[in-house]
Amino acid sequence: RARSEYRKLDKAVSELQLQALQAQMNPHFVGNSINAIQQFFYPPDSKRASEYIALFTRLLRRTMLFSEQTFISFEEELAYDRDYLEMMKLRFGDRFHYEITGAEEVPPETPFPSMLLQPVLENATLHGLAPEGDSVLLLQFYRTGQKLFCAVTDNGVGFHEARKRQKATGKDRISKGLDLLRQKVEILNRRFDFGLQLDLQDLSETTPPKRGSRVVVQFYPEKISASLKTELQKLIMNSK
């Protein structure tokens, strides 16, 4: 009985921690999006402003909905990612380009951790912009065995250089969103044990060295399905 009560308590604590983290991440996204709106008024660009606000409104509704869910379908995740990147395209214009590959290889109903990639995409589009020339972001989905990989690659200055610049300005941290995301990964793994990993790489450390950063998220979708199925069975048994 003591073990059962402990598991129930640990589950409740994990859910509250996830909600608290999401409550911190949402204003971060909203604030960055609203700050961008003012650029469409000086000089005036009513068409782009209208398109941006429409995308932002749709994303905000989804953000509020998805924040109440631990997992969503891959189809929902992909639609959210596309809208977010389109919003960034409107914001930065012709100097920002993005590409999504491999999505067609992932079944639409595949369970996906809710709001997991948004902080990664936000960091790549706001902090991973190329210092000169065009900024390019690549969002890749691929599978190795039963594991699903999601890689976000940019051609910005890289994590190390970004950190140096932030230290120089008195801001000794890479990204508030990524800090919160690490905590979310830890809690999700403790709660569902589906092999979720978050790996950050500065491409200057690759051979040959390149410019930019890469963030890779990986997990086992089947373990999510099994865990949710077990929980459903427990709920059914407890209701009898």
Protein backbone atom coordinates (compact mmCIF):
# COMPACT_ATOMS: atom_id res chain seq x y z
CA ARG A 1 0.00 0.00 0.00
CA ALA A 2 2.86 2.36 0.85
CA ARG A 3 4.48 1.77 -2.57
CA SER A 4 1.14 2.35 -4.29
CA GLU A 5 0.59 5.60 -2.42
CA TYR A 6 4.12 6.73 -3.21
CA ARG A 7 3.59 6.10 -6.93
CA LYS A 8 0.36 8.08 -6.86
CA LEU A 9 2.09 10.95 -5.05
CA ASP A 10 5.06 10.89 -7.45
CA LYS A 11 2.66 10.98 -10.42
CA ALA A 12 0.78 13.96 -8.97
CA VAL A 13 4.03 15.82 -8.25
CA SER A 14 5.34 15.17 -11.78
CA GLU A 15 2.13 16.46 -13.35
CA LEU A 16 2.26 19.62 -11.23
CA GLN A 17 5.91 20.15 -12.16
CA LEU A 18 5.10 19.80 -15.87
CA GLN A 19 2.25 22.31 -15.54
CA ALA A 20 4.52 24.75 -13.70
CA LEU A 21 7.23 24.47 -16.37
CA GLN A 22 4.70 24.98 -19.15
CA ALA A 23 3.32 28.01 -17.33
CA GLN A 24 6.81 29.51 -17.46
CA MET A 25 7.42 28.61 -21.11
CA ASN A 26 4.16 30.01 -22.50
CA PRO A 27 4.71 33.69 -21.55
CA HIS A 28 8.21 33.43 -23.01
CA PHE A 29 6.76 32.44 -26.40
CA VAL A 30 3.93 35.00 -26.21
CA GLY A 31 6.29 37.84 -25.26
CA ASN A 32 8.69 37.15 -28.13
CA SER A 33 5.82 36.93 -30.62
CA ILE A 34 4.16 40.15 -29.50
CA ASN A 35 7.44 42.06 -29.56
CA ALA A 36 7.79 41.18 -33.23
CA ILE A 37 4.44 42.71 -34.21
CA GLN A 38 5.71 46.27 -33.85
CA GLN A 39 8.16 45.82 -36.75
CA PHE A 40 5.21 45.65 -39.18
CA PHE A 41 4.15 49.19 -38.30
CA TYR A 42 7.48 51.00 -38.85
CA PRO A 43 7.34 51.17 -41.84
CA PRO A 44 3.70 50.11 -42.19
CA ASP A 45 3.04 46.70 -43.76
CA SER A 46 -0.61 45.90 -43.07
CA LYS A 47 -0.66 42.72 -45.20
CA ARG A 48 2.26 41.04 -43.41
CA ALA A 49 0.99 42.29 -40.04
CA SER A 50 -2.42 40.74 -40.68
CA GLU A 51 -0.90 37.39 -41.75
CA TYR A 52 1.44 37.37 -38.76
CA ILE A 53 -1.34 38.12 -36.26
CA ALA A 54 -3.55 35.40 -37.80
CA LEU A 55 -0.76 32.82 -37.42
CA PHE A 56 0.06 34.02 -33.92
CA THR A 57 -3.58 33.76 -32.85
CA ARG A 58 -3.83 30.21 -34.19
CA LEU A 59 -0.59 29.23 -32.47
CA LEU A 60 -1.71 30.81 -29.21
CA ARG A 61 -4.94 28.77 -29.23
CA ARG A 62 -2.99 25.59 -29.87
CA THR A 63 -0.43 26.49 -27.22
CA MET A 64 -3.15 26.84 -24.61
CA LEU A 65 -4.76 23.56 -25.72
CA PHE A 66 -1.54 21.55 -25.96
CA SER A 67 -0.29 22.89 -22.62
CA GLU A 68 -3.05 20.88 -20.95
CA GLN A 69 -1.91 17.65 -22.65
CA THR A 70 1.19 15.60 -21.98
CA PHE A 71 1.18 14.03 -25.46
CA ILE A 72 -0.31 15.00 -28.81
CA SER A 73 -0.26 13.30 -32.21
CA PHE A 74 2.66 13.81 -34.59
CA GLU A 75 0.18 15.30 -37.06
CA GLU A 76 -0.70 18.03 -34.53
CA GLU A 77 2.97 18.62 -33.71
CA LEU A 78 3.92 18.98 -37.37
CA ALA A 79 1.09 21.46 -38.06
CA TYR A 80 2.19 23.54 -35.07
CA ASP A 81 5.84 23.51 -36.20
CA ARG A 82 4.92 24.58 -39.73
CA ASP A 83 2.79 27.47 -38.50
CA TYR A 84 5.54 28.61 -36.14
CA LEU A 85 8.18 28.56 -38.87
CA GLU A 86 5.83 30.37 -41.27
CA MET A 87 5.37 33.04 -38.60
CA MET A 88 9.16 33.40 -38.36
CA LYS A 89 9.34 33.61 -42.14
CA LEU A 90 6.93 36.54 -42.06
CA ARG A 91 8.96 38.16 -39.30
CA PHE A 92 12.40 37.89 -40.94
CA GLY A 93 11.40 37.90 -44.59
CA ASP A 94 13.75 36.76 -47.36
CA ARG A 95 16.74 36.43 -45.04
CA PHE A 96 15.17 33.40 -43.31
CA HIS A 97 14.57 30.02 -44.95
CA TYR A 98 13.46 26.70 -43.52
CA GLU A 99 12.98 23.13 -44.68
CA ILE A 100 11.18 20.16 -43.11
CA THR A 101 12.24 16.66 -44.16
CA GLY A 102 11.25 13.11 -43.23
CA ALA A 103 7.80 13.97 -41.84
CA GLU A 104 6.10 11.73 -44.38
CA GLU A 105 7.91 8.73 -42.86
CA VAL A 106 6.27 9.19 -39.44
CA PRO A 107 2.68 7.91 -38.98
CA PRO A 108 0.34 10.86 -38.21
CA GLU A 109 -1.05 9.19 -35.08
CA THR A 110 2.42 8.67 -33.51
CA PRO A 111 2.38 10.06 -29.92
CA PHE A 112 4.61 13.09 -29.45
CA PRO A 113 5.50 14.99 -26.24
CA SER A 114 3.40 18.14 -26.24
CA MET A 115 5.20 21.48 -26.79
CA LEU A 116 8.59 19.77 -26.89
CA LEU A 117 10.02 21.24 -30.10
CA GLN A 118 8.64 24.77 -29.76
CA PRO A 119 11.41 26.02 -27.40
CA VAL A 120 14.02 24.41 -29.68
CA LEU A 121 12.61 26.11 -32.78
CA GLU A 122 12.28 29.39 -30.90
CA ASN A 123 15.91 29.25 -29.78
CA ALA A 124 17.08 28.39 -33.31
CA THR A 125 15.10 31.19 -34.97
CA LEU A 126 15.82 33.92 -32.40
CA HIS A 127 19.35 33.03 -31.26
CA GLY A 128 20.54 30.92 -34.20
CA LEU A 129 20.24 33.49 -36.97
CA ALA A 130 23.24 33.77 -39.28
CA PRO A 131 25.36 36.86 -38.50
CA GLU A 132 25.51 37.64 -42.22
CA GLY A 133 23.76 36.33 -45.30
CA ASP A 134 20.67 34.12 -45.20
CA SER A 135 19.61 32.20 -42.10
CA VAL A 136 18.67 28.58 -42.78
CA LEU A 137 16.86 26.22 -40.44
CA LEU A 138 16.45 22.51 -41.15
CA LEU A 139 13.91 20.41 -39.23
CA GLN A 140 14.51 16.69 -39.83
CA PHE A 141 12.52 13.66 -38.71
CA TYR A 142 13.92 10.15 -39.07
CA ARG A 143 13.76 6.75 -37.40
CA THR A 144 16.43 4.26 -36.41
CA GLY A 145 14.81 1.04 -35.33
CA GLN A 146 12.02 1.92 -32.91
CA LYS A 147 13.54 5.27 -31.97
CA LEU A 148 12.26 8.56 -33.46
CA PHE A 149 14.73 11.39 -33.99
CA CYS A 150 13.94 15.10 -34.46
CA ALA A 151 16.90 17.31 -35.41
CA VAL A 152 16.84 21.11 -35.59
CA THR A 153 19.90 22.60 -37.31
CA ASP A 154 20.68 26.29 -37.86
CA ASN A 155 23.60 28.18 -39.43
CA GLY A 156 24.03 30.79 -36.70
CA VAL A 157 27.10 31.53 -34.58
CA GLY A 158 26.81 28.32 -32.55
CA PHE A 159 26.22 27.71 -28.84
CA HIS A 160 29.79 28.52 -27.74
CA GLU A 161 29.97 31.87 -29.51
CA ALA A 162 26.45 32.77 -28.39
CA ARG A 163 27.47 32.06 -24.80
CA LYS A 164 30.57 34.27 -25.14
CA ARG A 165 28.46 37.12 -26.46
CA GLN A 166 25.92 36.73 -23.67
CA LYS A 167 28.66 36.74 -21.03
CA ALA A 168 30.00 39.95 -22.55
CA THR A 169 26.57 41.55 -22.10
CA GLY A 170 26.12 40.17 -18.57
CA LYS A 171 23.68 37.43 -19.56
CA ASP A 172 25.45 34.18 -18.68
CA ARG A 173 22.93 31.74 -20.12
CA ILE A 174 22.05 30.33 -23.53
CA SER A 175 18.31 30.18 -23.42
CA LYS A 176 15.63 30.29 -20.76
CA GLY A 177 13.46 28.10 -22.98
CA LEU A 178 16.13 25.39 -23.31
CA ASP A 179 16.79 25.42 -19.56
CA LEU A 180 13.10 24.78 -18.92
CA LEU A 181 13.05 22.14 -21.65
CA ARG A 182 15.83 20.16 -19.96
CA GLN A 183 13.78 20.07 -16.78
CA LYS A 184 10.73 18.95 -18.76
CA VAL A 185 12.72 16.10 -20.35
CA GLU A 186 13.85 14.90 -16.92
CA ILE A 187 10.31 14.91 -15.51
CA LEU A 188 8.80 13.19 -18.56
CA ASN A 189 11.41 10.44 -18.40
CA ARG A 190 10.81 9.90 -14.71
CA ARG A 191 7.10 9.77 -15.29
CA PHE A 192 6.88 7.67 -18.49
CA ASP A 193 10.37 6.16 -19.04
CA PHE A 194 10.37 6.35 -22.86
CA GLY A 195 14.05 7.11 -23.46
CA LEU A 196 13.63 10.84 -24.13
CA GLN A 197 16.96 12.57 -24.79
CA LEU A 198 17.90 16.15 -25.63
CA ASP A 199 21.35 16.60 -27.21
CA LEU A 200 22.89 20.00 -28.05
CA GLN A 201 25.83 20.26 -30.44
CA ASP A 202 27.94 23.19 -31.58
CA LEU A 203 28.78 22.45 -35.23
CA SER A 204 32.19 24.10 -34.85
CA GLU A 205 33.18 20.84 -33.09
CA THR A 206 32.32 18.63 -36.08
CA THR A 207 34.79 17.37 -38.69
CA PRO A 208 35.14 19.43 -40.77
CA PRO A 209 34.04 22.36 -38.56
CA LYS A 210 30.83 24.07 -39.63
CA ARG A 211 28.87 27.11 -38.53
CA GLY A 212 25.73 26.76 -36.45
CA SER A 213 24.09 24.51 -33.87
CA ARG A 214 22.12 21.29 -33.85
CA VAL A 215 19.60 20.07 -31.28
CA VAL A 216 18.50 16.44 -31.49
CA VAL A 217 15.47 15.07 -29.64
CA GLN A 218 15.03 11.30 -29.55
CA PHE A 219 12.61 8.89 -27.89
CA TYR A 220 10.68 5.62 -28.26
CA PRO A 221 7.07 6.34 -29.35
CA GLU A 222 6.01 2.73 -28.67
CA LYS A 223 6.98 3.10 -25.01
CA ILE A 224 4.66 6.12 -24.76
CA SER A 225 1.78 4.09 -26.18
CA ALA A 226 2.49 1.21 -23.78
CA SER A 227 2.67 3.55 -20.79
CA LEU A 228 -0.57 5.31 -21.69
CA LYS A 229 -2.28 1.95 -22.26
CA THR A 230 -1.16 0.78 -18.80
CA GLU A 231 -2.49 3.96 -17.22
CA LEU A 232 -5.83 3.53 -18.97
CA GLN A 233 -6.10 -0.03 -17.67
CA LYS A 234 -5.38 1.18 -14.14
CA LEU A 235 -8.09 3.80 -14.40
CA ILE A 236 -10.58 1.19 -15.58
CA MET A 237 -9.66 -1.15 -12.72
CA ASN A 238 -9.91 1.63 -10.13
CA SER A 239 -13.33 2.66 -11.40
CA LYS A 240 -14.78 -0.81 -10.84
